[in-house]
PDB file of C-alpha atoms in Angstrom:
ATOM      1  CA  MET A   1      52.676  86.741 -29.842  1.00  0.00           C
ATOM      2  CA  ARG A   2      55.019  88.877 -31.903  1.00  0.00           C
ATOM      3  CA  LEU A   3      53.893  90.215 -35.264  1.00  0.00           C
ATOM      4  CA  LYS A   4      56.163  89.463 -38.213  1.00  0.00           C
ATOM      5  CA  TYR A   5      55.698  91.964 -41.034  1.00  0.00           C
ATOM      6  CA  CYS A   6      57.636  94.368 -43.232  1.00  0.00           C
ATOM      7  CA  LYS A   7      58.014  97.632 -41.333  1.00  0.00           C
ATOM      8  CA  LEU A   8      59.170 100.405 -43.647  1.00  0.00           C
ATOM      9  CA  PRO A   9      60.705 103.718 -42.524  1.00  0.00           C
ATOM     10  CA  HIS A  10      58.044 105.861 -44.233  1.00  0.00           C
ATOM     11  CA  GLY A  11      55.214 103.362 -43.815  1.00  0.00           C
ATOM     12  CA  ASN A  12      53.149 101.262 -46.207  1.00  0.00           C
ATOM     13  CA  PHE A  13      49.483 100.768 -45.433  1.00  0.00           C
ATOM     14  CA  GLY A  14      49.321  97.109 -46.508  1.00  0.00           C
ATOM     15  CA  ASP A  15      52.158  96.094 -44.214  1.00  0.00           C
ATOM     16  CA  ASP A  16      51.110  98.414 -41.390  1.00  0.00           C
ATOM     17  CA  LEU A  17      47.642  96.865 -41.443  1.00  0.00           C
ATOM     18  CA  ASN A  18      49.044  94.018 -39.352  1.00  0.00           C
ATOM     19  CA  VAL A  19      49.215  96.308 -36.326  1.00  0.00           C
ATOM     20  CA  GLU A  20      45.498  97.130 -36.716  1.00  0.00           C
ATOM     21  CA  LEU A  21      44.091  93.808 -37.907  1.00  0.00           C
ATOM     22  CA  TRP A  22      45.394  91.150 -35.543  1.00  0.00           C
ATOM     23  CA  PRO A  23      44.734  92.908 -32.198  1.00  0.00           C
ATOM     24  CA  ALA A  24      41.218  93.655 -33.477  1.00  0.00           C
ATOM     25  CA  LEU A  25      40.611  89.959 -34.201  1.00  0.00           C
ATOM     26  CA  PHE A  26      42.486  88.579 -31.168  1.00  0.00           C
ATOM     27  CA  PRO A  27      42.344  91.130 -28.309  1.00  0.00           C
ATOM     28  CA  ASP A  28      44.640  89.119 -26.013  1.00  0.00           C
ATOM     29  CA  LEU A  29      47.202  88.302 -28.712  1.00  0.00           C
ATOM     30  CA  GLU A  30      50.040  90.245 -27.104  1.00  0.00           C
ATOM     31  CA  THR A  31      49.652  88.526 -23.747  1.00  0.00           C
ATOM     32  CA  LYS A  32      49.881  84.922 -24.964  1.00  0.00           C
ATOM     33  CA  HIS A  33      52.786  82.888 -26.385  1.00  0.00           C
ATOM     34  CA  PRO A  34      55.426  85.653 -26.367  1.00  0.00           C
ATOM     35  CA  ASP A  35      57.961  83.351 -28.062  1.00  0.00           C
ATOM     36  CA  THR A  36      55.727  82.758 -31.129  1.00  0.00           C
ATOM     37  CA  TRP A  37      55.782  84.801 -34.338  1.00  0.00           C
ATOM     38  CA  LEU A  38      52.532  85.528 -36.172  1.00  0.00           C
ATOM     39  CA  TYR A  39      52.961  85.884 -39.942  1.00  0.00           C
ATOM     40  CA  GLY A  40      49.985  87.757 -41.355  1.00  0.00           C
ATOM     41  CA  VAL A  41      49.520  90.240 -44.188  1.00  0.00           C
ATOM     42  CA  GLY A  42      52.400  90.589 -46.627  1.00  0.00           C
ATOM     43  CA  THR A  43      54.806  88.878 -49.008  1.00  0.00           C
ATOM     44  CA  ILE A  44      57.035  87.706 -46.173  1.00  0.00           C
ATOM     45  CA  LEU A  45      57.563  83.974 -46.653  1.00  0.00           C
ATOM     46  CA  GLY A  46      61.087  83.201 -47.843  1.00  0.00           C
ATOM     47  CA  GLY A  47      64.589  84.307 -46.994  1.00  0.00           C
ATOM     48  CA  THR A  48      66.073  84.372 -43.511  1.00  0.00           C
ATOM     49  CA  GLN A  49      63.524  84.023 -40.723  1.00  0.00           C
ATOM     50  CA  PRO A  50      63.727  84.508 -36.933  1.00  0.00           C
ATOM     51  CA  GLU A  51      64.165  81.657 -34.488  1.00  0.00           C
ATOM     52  CA  GLY A  52      61.191  80.235 -32.629  1.00  0.00           C
ATOM     53  CA  PRO A  53      57.739  78.850 -33.411  1.00  0.00           C
ATOM     54  CA  LYS A  54      55.771  80.538 -36.186  1.00  0.00           C
ATOM     55  CA  VAL A  55      52.129  80.596 -37.245  1.00  0.00           C
ATOM     56  CA  VAL A  56      50.928  81.731 -40.654  1.00  0.00           C
ATOM     57  CA  LEU A  57      47.578  83.435 -41.215  1.00  0.00           C
ATOM     58  CA  GLY A  58      47.472  84.463 -44.854  1.00  0.00           C
ATOM     59  CA  SER A  59      51.061  85.392 -45.724  1.00  0.00           C
ATOM     60  CA  GLY A  60      52.389  85.046 -49.254  1.00  0.00           C
ATOM     61  CA  CYS A  61      55.655  84.507 -51.068  1.00  0.00           C
ATOM     62  CA  GLY A  62      57.057  86.138 -54.178  1.00  0.00           C
ATOM     63  CA  TYR A  63      60.302  87.684 -52.978  1.00  0.00           C
ATOM     64  CA  ARG A  64      63.458  86.266 -51.380  1.00  0.00           C
ATOM     65  CA  GLY A  65      63.431  82.793 -52.910  1.00  0.00           C
ATOM     66  CA  THR A  66      61.426  79.652 -52.176  1.00  0.00           C
ATOM     67  CA  PRO A  67      60.221  79.371 -48.553  1.00  0.00           C
ATOM     68  CA  GLN A  68      61.397  76.454 -46.432  1.00  0.00           C
ATOM     69  CA  LEU A  69      58.700  75.770 -43.837  1.00  0.00           C
ATOM     70  CA  GLY A  70      59.990  73.281 -41.296  1.00  0.00           C
ATOM     71  CA  SER A  71      58.553  71.744 -38.135  1.00  0.00           C
ATOM     72  CA  GLU A  72      58.532  75.085 -36.293  1.00  0.00           C
ATOM     73  CA  TRP A  73      55.857  76.396 -38.694  1.00  0.00           C
ATOM     74  CA  LYS A  74      52.095  76.004 -38.263  1.00  0.00           C
ATOM     75  CA  VAL A  75      50.197  77.130 -41.351  1.00  0.00           C
ATOM     76  CA  TYR A  76      46.491  77.927 -41.075  1.00  0.00           C
ATOM     77  CA  TRP A  77      46.275  79.442 -44.550  1.00  0.00           C
ATOM     78  CA  VAL A  78      48.341  81.358 -47.107  1.00  0.00           C
ATOM     79  CA  ARG A  79      47.551  84.131 -49.583  1.00  0.00           C
ATOM     80  CA  GLY A  80      46.801  81.877 -52.551  1.00  0.00           C
ATOM     81  CA  PRO A  81      47.405  78.587 -54.362  1.00  0.00           C
ATOM     82  CA  GLY A  82      50.632  79.883 -55.920  1.00  0.00           C
ATOM     83  CA  THR A  83      52.128  80.397 -52.474  1.00  0.00           C
ATOM     84  CA  ALA A  84      50.767  77.021 -51.338  1.00  0.00           C
ATOM     85  CA  LYS A  85      52.485  75.310 -54.275  1.00  0.00           C
ATOM     86  CA  LYS A  86      55.830  77.012 -53.664  1.00  0.00           C
ATOM     87  CA  CYS A  87      55.630  76.080 -49.977  1.00  0.00           C
ATOM     88  CA  HIS A  88      54.645  72.444 -50.755  1.00  0.00           C
ATOM     89  CA  LEU A  89      51.324  72.874 -48.990  1.00  0.00           C
ATOM     90  CA  ASP A  90      47.827  71.626 -49.764  1.00  0.00           C
ATOM     91  CA  PRO A  91      46.380  74.011 -52.416  1.00  0.00           C
ATOM     92  CA  ALA A  92      43.232  74.202 -50.271  1.00  0.00           C
ATOM     93  CA  LEU A  93      45.258  76.309 -47.805  1.00  0.00           C
ATOM     94  CA  GLY A  94      45.455  79.137 -50.360  1.00  0.00           C
ATOM     95  CA  LEU A  95      42.437  80.987 -48.985  1.00  0.00           C
ATOM     96  CA  GLY A  96      43.307  84.608 -49.715  1.00  0.00           C
ATOM     97  CA  ASP A  97      44.732  87.774 -48.191  1.00  0.00           C
ATOM     98  CA  ALA A  98      43.788  88.317 -44.551  1.00  0.00           C
ATOM     99  CA  ALA A  99      43.343  92.065 -45.081  1.00  0.00           C
ATOM    100  CA  VAL A 100      39.708  91.424 -46.052  1.00  0.00           C
ATOM    101  CA  LEU A 101      38.954  90.498 -42.423  1.00  0.00           C
ATOM    102  CA  TRP A 102      39.718  94.026 -41.209  1.00  0.00           C
ATOM    103  CA  PRO A 103      36.422  95.458 -39.889  1.00  0.00           C
ATOM    104  CA  PRO A 104      36.685  98.908 -41.563  1.00  0.00           C
ATOM    105  CA  LEU A 105      36.605  97.210 -44.961  1.00  0.00           C
ATOM    106  CA  GLN A 106      33.114  95.856 -44.264  1.00  0.00           C
ATOM    107  CA  ARG A 107      31.371  99.226 -44.032  1.00  0.00           C
ATOM    108  CA  GLU A 108      29.056 101.140 -46.325  1.00  0.00           C
ATOM    109  CA  ARG A 109      30.637 103.869 -48.438  1.00  0.00           C
ATOM    110  CA  ALA A 110      29.573 107.150 -50.018  1.00  0.00           C
ATOM    111  CA  PRO A 111      31.748 107.856 -53.069  1.00  0.00           C
ATOM    112  CA  VAL A 112      32.361 111.310 -54.494  1.00  0.00           C
ATOM    113  CA  GLN A 113      30.808 111.520 -57.942  1.00  0.00           C
ATOM    114  CA  ALA A 114      33.256 110.802 -60.792  1.00  0.00           C
ATOM    115  CA  ARG A 115      36.258 110.464 -58.440  1.00  0.00           C
ATOM    116  CA  ILE A 116      38.885 108.010 -59.706  1.00  0.00           C
ATOM    117  CA  GLY A 117      41.709 107.231 -57.298  1.00  0.00           C
ATOM    118  CA  LEU A 118      45.337 106.369 -58.040  1.00  0.00           C
ATOM    119  CA  VAL A 119      47.240 104.179 -55.547  1.00  0.00           C
ATOM    120  CA  PRO A 120      50.934 103.821 -56.495  1.00  0.00           C
ATOM    121  CA  HIS A 121      53.193 101.143 -55.026  1.00  0.00           C
ATOM    122  CA  HIS A 122      55.071 102.686 -52.117  1.00  0.00           C
ATOM    123  CA  LYS A 123      58.395 102.511 -54.023  1.00  0.00           C
ATOM    124  CA  SER A 124      56.889 104.303 -57.007  1.00  0.00           C
ATOM    125  CA  TYR A 125      55.433 106.918 -54.678  1.00  0.00           C
ATOM    126  CA  ASP A 126      58.856 107.533 -53.118  1.00  0.00           C
ATOM    127  CA  SER A 127      60.492 107.921 -56.552  1.00  0.00           C
ATOM    128  CA  PHE A 128      58.300 110.602 -58.128  1.00  0.00           C
ATOM    129  CA  ASP A 129      55.677 113.265 -57.405  1.00  0.00           C
ATOM    130  CA  TRP A 130      52.601 111.160 -58.115  1.00  0.00           C
ATOM    131  CA  ASP A 131      50.294 113.486 -56.188  1.00  0.00           C
ATOM    132  CA  THR A 132      50.835 116.296 -58.688  1.00  0.00           C
ATOM    133  CA  LEU A 133      50.782 114.039 -61.735  1.00  0.00           C
ATOM    134  CA  ALA A 134      47.597 112.311 -60.600  1.00  0.00           C
ATOM    135  CA  ARG A 135      45.832 115.639 -60.160  1.00  0.00           C
ATOM    136  CA  ASP A 136      47.083 116.833 -63.544  1.00  0.00           C
ATOM    137  CA  ALA A 137      45.511 113.686 -65.037  1.00  0.00           C
ATOM    138  CA  GLY A 138      42.204 114.349 -63.256  1.00  0.00           C
ATOM    139  CA  LEU A 139      42.754 111.598 -60.698  1.00  0.00           C
ATOM    140  CA  TYR A 140      42.559 111.556 -56.913  1.00  0.00           C
ATOM    141  CA  PRO A 141      46.014 110.728 -55.453  1.00  0.00           C
ATOM    142  CA  ILE A 142      46.150 108.236 -52.584  1.00  0.00           C
ATOM    143  CA  ASP A 143      49.410 108.136 -50.608  1.00  0.00           C
ATOM    144  CA  PRO A 144      50.264 104.488 -49.772  1.00  0.00           C
ATOM    145  CA  ARG A 145      52.396 105.630 -46.840  1.00  0.00           C
ATOM    146  CA  GLN A 146      49.316 106.801 -44.935  1.00  0.00           C
ATOM    147  CA  SER A 147      47.674 104.730 -42.222  1.00  0.00           C
ATOM    148  CA  PRO A 148      45.451 101.820 -43.291  1.00  0.00           C
ATOM    149  CA  GLN A 149      42.394 103.752 -42.102  1.00  0.00           C
ATOM    150  CA  ALA A 150      43.318 106.834 -44.128  1.00  0.00           C
ATOM    151  CA  VAL A 151      43.857 104.751 -47.265  1.00  0.00           C
ATOM    152  CA  ALA A 152      40.605 102.844 -46.713  1.00  0.00           C
ATOM    153  CA  ASP A 153      38.726 106.133 -46.310  1.00  0.00           C
ATOM    154  CA  ALA A 154      40.314 107.539 -49.474  1.00  0.00           C
ATOM    155  CA  ILE A 155      39.493 104.444 -51.546  1.00  0.00           C
ATOM    156  CA  ALA A 156      35.954 104.342 -50.170  1.00  0.00           C
ATOM    157  CA  SER A 157      35.461 107.911 -51.414  1.00  0.00           C
ATOM    158  CA  CYS A 158      36.181 106.865 -55.018  1.00  0.00           C
ATOM    159  CA  GLU A 159      33.860 105.556 -57.690  1.00  0.00           C
ATOM    160  CA  ARG A 160      36.745 103.628 -59.246  1.00  0.00           C
ATOM    161  CA  VAL A 161      40.442 103.098 -58.540  1.00  0.00           C
ATOM    162  CA  LEU A 162      43.627 102.615 -60.544  1.00  0.00           C
ATOM    163  CA  THR A 163      46.113 100.794 -58.345  1.00  0.00           C
ATOM    164  CA  GLU A 164      49.687  99.627 -58.619  1.00  0.00           C
ATOM    165  CA  SER A 165      49.550  98.550 -54.975  1.00  0.00           C
ATOM    166  CA  LEU A 166      48.199  95.032 -54.484  1.00  0.00           C
ATOM    167  CA  HIS A 167      46.557  96.054 -51.237  1.00  0.00           C
ATOM    168  CA  GLY A 168      45.027  98.996 -53.025  1.00  0.00           C
ATOM    169  CA  ALA A 169      43.158  96.407 -55.104  1.00  0.00           C
ATOM    170  CA  ILE A 170      42.386  94.237 -52.067  1.00  0.00           C
ATOM    171  CA  PHE A 171      40.995  97.203 -50.129  1.00  0.00           C
ATOM    172  CA  ALA A 172      38.981  98.392 -53.132  1.00  0.00           C
ATOM    173  CA  ASP A 173      37.590  94.945 -53.830  1.00  0.00           C
ATOM    174  CA  ALA A 174      36.524  94.426 -50.207  1.00  0.00           C
ATOM    175  CA  LEU A 175      34.858  97.861 -50.210  1.00  0.00           C
ATOM    176  CA  GLY A 176      33.072  97.168 -53.494  1.00  0.00           C
ATOM    177  CA  VAL A 177      35.027  99.788 -55.459  1.00  0.00           C
ATOM    178  CA  PRO A 178      35.779  98.701 -59.067  1.00  0.00           C
ATOM    179  CA  TRP A 179      39.529  98.717 -59.642  1.00  0.00           C
ATOM    180  CA  ARG A 180      42.120  98.302 -62.368  1.00  0.00           C
ATOM    181  CA  ALA A 181      45.695  97.022 -61.955  1.00  0.00           C
ATOM    182  CA  THR A 182      47.985  99.735 -63.315  1.00  0.00           C
ATOM    183  CA  VAL A 183      51.722  99.253 -63.812  1.00  0.00           C
ATOM    184  CA  LEU A 184      53.791 102.368 -63.116  1.00  0.00           C
ATOM    185  CA  ALA A 185      57.179 100.612 -62.819  1.00  0.00           C
ATOM    186  CA  ARG A 186      58.928  97.397 -63.805  1.00  0.00           C
ATOM    187  CA  ARG A 187      58.878  96.099 -60.193  1.00  0.00           C
ATOM    188  CA  PHE A 188      55.180  95.132 -60.518  1.00  0.00           C
ATOM    189  CA  ASN A 189      54.950  91.573 -59.134  1.00  0.00           C
ATOM    190  CA  ASP A 190      52.564  89.534 -61.296  1.00  0.00           C
ATOM    191  CA  PHE A 191      52.983  86.410 -59.157  1.00  0.00           C
ATOM    192  CA  LYS A 192      51.622  87.860 -55.946  1.00  0.00           C
ATOM    193  CA  TRP A 193      48.733  89.539 -57.769  1.00  0.00           C
ATOM    194  CA  GLN A 194      47.681  86.320 -59.496  1.00  0.00           C
ATOM    195  CA  ASP A 195      48.204  84.393 -56.256  1.00  0.00           C
ATOM    196  CA  TRP A 196      45.518  86.556 -54.649  1.00  0.00           C
ATOM    197  CA  LEU A 197      43.260  86.705 -57.704  1.00  0.00           C
ATOM    198  CA  ASP A 198      43.212  82.908 -58.025  1.00  0.00           C
ATOM    199  CA  THR A 199      41.344  82.771 -54.709  1.00  0.00           C
ATOM    200  CA  LEU A 200      38.578  84.863 -56.283  1.00  0.00           C
ATOM    201  CA  GLY A 201      38.482  83.051 -59.636  1.00  0.00           C
ATOM    202  CA  MET A 202      39.907  86.061 -61.499  1.00  0.00           C
ATOM    203  CA  LYS A 203      42.756  86.664 -63.941  1.00  0.00           C
ATOM    204  CA  LEU A 204      45.239  89.518 -63.867  1.00  0.00           C
ATOM    205  CA  HIS A 205      44.878  92.092 -66.641  1.00  0.00           C
ATOM    206  CA  THR A 206      47.157  95.093 -66.360  1.00  0.00           C
ATOM    207  CA  ALA A 207      47.402  98.494 -67.955  1.00  0.00           C
ATOM    208  CA  GLU A 208      50.872 100.042 -68.292  1.00  0.00           C
ATOM    209  CA  VAL A 209      52.308 103.501 -68.654  1.00  0.00           C
ATOM    210  CA  HIS A 210      55.092 103.979 -71.210  1.00  0.00           C
ATOM    211  CA  VAL A 211      57.995 104.458 -68.807  1.00  0.00           C
ATOM    212  CA  GLU A 212      58.803 104.519 -65.112  1.00  0.00           C
ATOM    213  CA  LEU A 213      59.185 108.091 -63.885  1.00  0.00           C
ATOM    214  CA  LYS A 214      62.129 108.880 -61.612  1.00  0.00           C
ATOM    215  CA  ARG A 215      63.079 112.195 -60.060  1.00  0.00           C
ATOM    216  CA  GLU A 216      66.745 111.244 -60.228  1.00  0.00           C
ATOM    217  CA  LEU A 217      68.738 108.634 -62.126  1.00  0.00           C
ATOM    218  CA  SER A 218      72.482 108.130 -61.987  1.00  0.00           C
ATOM    219  CA  THR A 219      74.470 107.927 -65.207  1.00  0.00           C
ATOM    220  CA  ALA A 220      75.486 104.348 -64.419  1.00  0.00           C
ATOM    221  CA  LYS A 221      71.879 103.310 -63.833  1.00  0.00           C
ATOM    222  CA  ALA A 222      70.722 105.042 -67.009  1.00  0.00           C
ATOM    223  CA  ILE A 223      73.357 103.233 -69.075  1.00  0.00           C
ATOM    224  CA  GLY A 224      72.515  99.910 -67.418  1.00  0.00           C
ATOM    225  CA  ASN A 225      68.815 100.377 -68.114  1.00  0.00           C
ATOM    226  CA  PHE A 226      69.540 101.338 -71.732  1.00  0.00           C
ATOM    227  CA  LEU A 227      71.550  98.171 -72.293  1.00  0.00           C
ATOM    228  CA  THR A 228      69.032  95.942 -70.491  1.00  0.00           C
ATOM    229  CA  ARG A 229      66.219  97.284 -72.636  1.00  0.00           C
ATOM    230  CA  TRP A 230      67.935  95.821 -75.672  1.00  0.00           C
ATOM    231  CA  VAL A 231      69.368  92.563 -74.334  1.00  0.00           C
ATOM    232  CA  GLY A 232      66.830  91.609 -71.628  1.00  0.00           C
ATOM    233  CA  GLY A 233      63.990  89.129 -72.012  1.00  0.00           C
ATOM    234  CA  PRO A 234      60.685  90.314 -73.525  1.00  0.00           C
ATOM    235  CA  ASP A 235      58.593  89.278 -70.522  1.00  0.00           C
ATOM    236  CA  GLU A 236      60.351  91.333 -67.881  1.00  0.00           C
ATOM    237  CA  ARG A 237      58.865  94.774 -68.645  1.00  0.00           C
ATOM    238  CA  ASN A 238      62.334  96.041 -69.491  1.00  0.00           C
ATOM    239  CA  HIS A 239      60.704  98.603 -71.785  1.00  0.00           C
ATOM    240  CA  LEU A 240      59.615 100.454 -68.642  1.00  0.00           C
ATOM    241  CA  ARG A 241      63.174 100.947 -67.411  1.00  0.00           C
ATOM    242  CA  PRO A 242      63.963 104.692 -67.473  1.00  0.00           C
ATOM    243  CA  ILE A 243      67.081 105.854 -69.300  1.00  0.00           C
ATOM    244  CA  ARG A 244      67.030 109.353 -67.792  1.00  0.00           C
ATOM    245  CA  ALA A 245      65.412 111.307 -65.022  1.00  0.00           C
ATOM    246  CA  ALA A 246      61.865 112.189 -66.042  1.00  0.00           C
ATOM    247  CA  ASN A 247      61.653 115.202 -68.344  1.00  0.00           C
ATOM    248  CA  ALA A 248      58.605 117.187 -69.451  1.00  0.00           C
ATOM    249  CA  SER A 249      57.994 114.884 -72.405  1.00  0.00           C
ATOM    250  CA  ASP A 250      58.056 111.741 -70.244  1.00  0.00           C
ATOM    251  CA  ILE A 251      55.723 113.277 -67.688  1.00  0.00           C
ATOM    252  CA  GLU A 252      53.239 114.413 -70.329  1.00  0.00           C
ATOM    253  CA  ARG A 253      53.240 110.991 -71.961  1.00  0.00           C
ATOM    254  CA  VAL A 254      52.503 109.238 -68.664  1.00  0.00           C
ATOM    255  CA  ARG A 255      49.852 111.832 -67.804  1.00  0.00           C
ATOM    256  CA  GLN A 256      48.112 111.002 -71.072  1.00  0.00           C
ATOM    257  CA  ASP A 257      48.546 107.283 -70.366  1.00  0.00           C
ATOM    258  CA  LEU A 258      46.728 107.703 -67.060  1.00  0.00           C
ATOM    259  CA  ILE A 259      43.918 109.691 -68.667  1.00  0.00           C
ATOM    260  CA  ASN A 260      43.446 106.972 -71.274  1.00  0.00           C
ATOM    261  CA  ILE A 261      43.633 104.111 -68.768  1.00  0.00           C
ATOM    262  CA  ALA A 262      41.197 105.792 -66.398  1.00  0.00           C
ATOM    263  CA  GLY A 263      38.762 106.424 -69.239  1.00  0.00           C
ATOM    264  CA  GLU A 264      38.466 102.762 -70.243  1.00  0.00           C
ATOM    265  CA  THR A 265      35.461 102.195 -68.004  1.00  0.00           C
ATOM    266  CA  GLY A 266      34.863  98.630 -69.182  1.00  0.00           C
ATOM    267  CA  SER A 267      38.261  97.499 -67.888  1.00  0.00           C
ATOM    268  CA  TYR A 268      37.594  97.970 -64.174  1.00  0.00           C
ATOM    269  CA  VAL A 269      36.817  94.798 -62.248  1.00  0.00           C
ATOM    270  CA  LEU A 270      35.253  93.619 -59.011  1.00  0.00           C
ATOM    271  CA  SER A 271      35.036  90.130 -57.571  1.00  0.00           C
ATOM    272  CA  ASP A 272      31.778  88.241 -57.042  1.00  0.00           C
ATOM    273  CA  PRO A 273      30.329  89.218 -53.616  1.00  0.00           C
ATOM    274  CA  ALA A 274      29.275  85.603 -53.001  1.00  0.00           C
ATOM    275  CA  VAL A 275      32.834  84.398 -53.618  1.00  0.00           C
ATOM    276  CA  ARG A 276      34.171  87.089 -51.273  1.00  0.00           C
ATOM    277  CA  ALA A 277      31.716  86.046 -48.579  1.00  0.00           C
ATOM    278  CA  ARG A 278      32.691  82.362 -48.832  1.00  0.00           C
ATOM    279  CA  GLN A 279      36.372  83.284 -48.750  1.00  0.00           C
ATOM    280  CA  GLN A 280      35.982  85.362 -45.599  1.00  0.00           C
ATOM    281  CA  ALA A 281      33.910  82.642 -43.925  1.00  0.00           C
ATOM    282  CA  ARG A 282      36.706  80.108 -44.510  1.00  0.00           C
ATOM    283  CA  MET A 283      39.266  82.539 -43.113  1.00  0.00           C
ATOM    284  CA  ARG A 284      37.165  83.096 -40.013  1.00  0.00           C
ATOM    285  CA  GLU A 285      36.929  79.343 -39.523  1.00  0.00           C
ATOM    286  CA  ALA A 286      40.721  79.150 -39.683  1.00  0.00           C
ATOM    287  CA  CYS A 287      41.001  82.065 -37.231  1.00  0.00           C
ATOM    288  CA  ALA A 288      38.635  80.337 -34.808  1.00  0.00           C
ATOM    289  CA  ARG A 289      40.721  77.167 -35.009  1.00  0.00           C
ATOM    290  CA  PHE A 290      43.918  79.144 -34.453  1.00  0.00           C
ATOM    291  CA  ALA A 291      42.400  80.877 -31.417  1.00  0.00           C
ATOM    292  CA  ALA A 292      41.135  77.617 -29.909  1.00  0.00           C
ATOM    293  CA  GLU A 293      44.494  75.916 -30.357  1.00  0.00           C
ATOM    294  CA  HIS A 294      46.399  78.785 -28.757  1.00  0.00           C
ATOM    295  CA  GLY A 295      43.989  79.781 -25.983  1.00  0.00           C
ATOM    296  CA  LEU A 296      43.128  83.126 -27.554  1.00  0.00           C
ATOM    297  CA  THR A 297      39.905  85.123 -27.764  1.00  0.00           C
ATOM    298  CA  PHE A 298      38.603  85.474 -31.325  1.00  0.00           C
ATOM    299  CA  ALA A 299      36.519  88.624 -31.816  1.00  0.00           C
ATOM    300  CA  GLY A 300      35.907  88.146 -35.525  1.00  0.00           C
TER     301      GLY A 300
END
């Protein structure tokens, strides 16, 4: 089978996990059904899709419009009930994000005392020097463009994590690391976060910095952001739109934001281990059914 996922030029650990996860669960995946696409981890349902049969093991929607899943699709489960609803599927198919089945997320960890990690979204990371700012705020920077194993190791070394990356939260939760959803830019996608959290019986509560930091900002973009701040809807986080490239005052304000957010120890969350265990058991049942129906070995 062929893996369908978002492959970015500089990498993104949540998307790149597909290359690690599925061969680990199905060792003979590449040798069977070469005309079939496997949709796994990622917000990849919707928009233009390749020709040929497709199977879905945990994918979500939230970008590129409403998915149209025709007769060439076989859905074993999706990321959450929100995706199931948009795809006109049985809500019971919203089992959760398949990343939690990755074996390295099931291990014991040994955190560094008082270490709090920061996992930006990959687009935020590309737009500003978050490594330096995180350190200046007393946080441990985690580059989302690293390999899944490197990110998992970094998160496992933390006592707590602030994360703008959804898979930063998913990794942390699976590893038992308390986490807090932290908005660093307007692009934060509430739908896909709540889609996942619904499978764990949790609600999304975010912390926000005052403004998105950008190394560079064109004059046209700055003017557009300025106007949108005043005429845009109140629920679109337009207040985060930058109206200039980050200056010393902006950087200091966000540094202080991060210090304050990190210090609110009662705001970190972690899902119920029993709920996580039931979720993973249901996913493994779906994987076993998928393997049986396609003549594959399931090693999970």
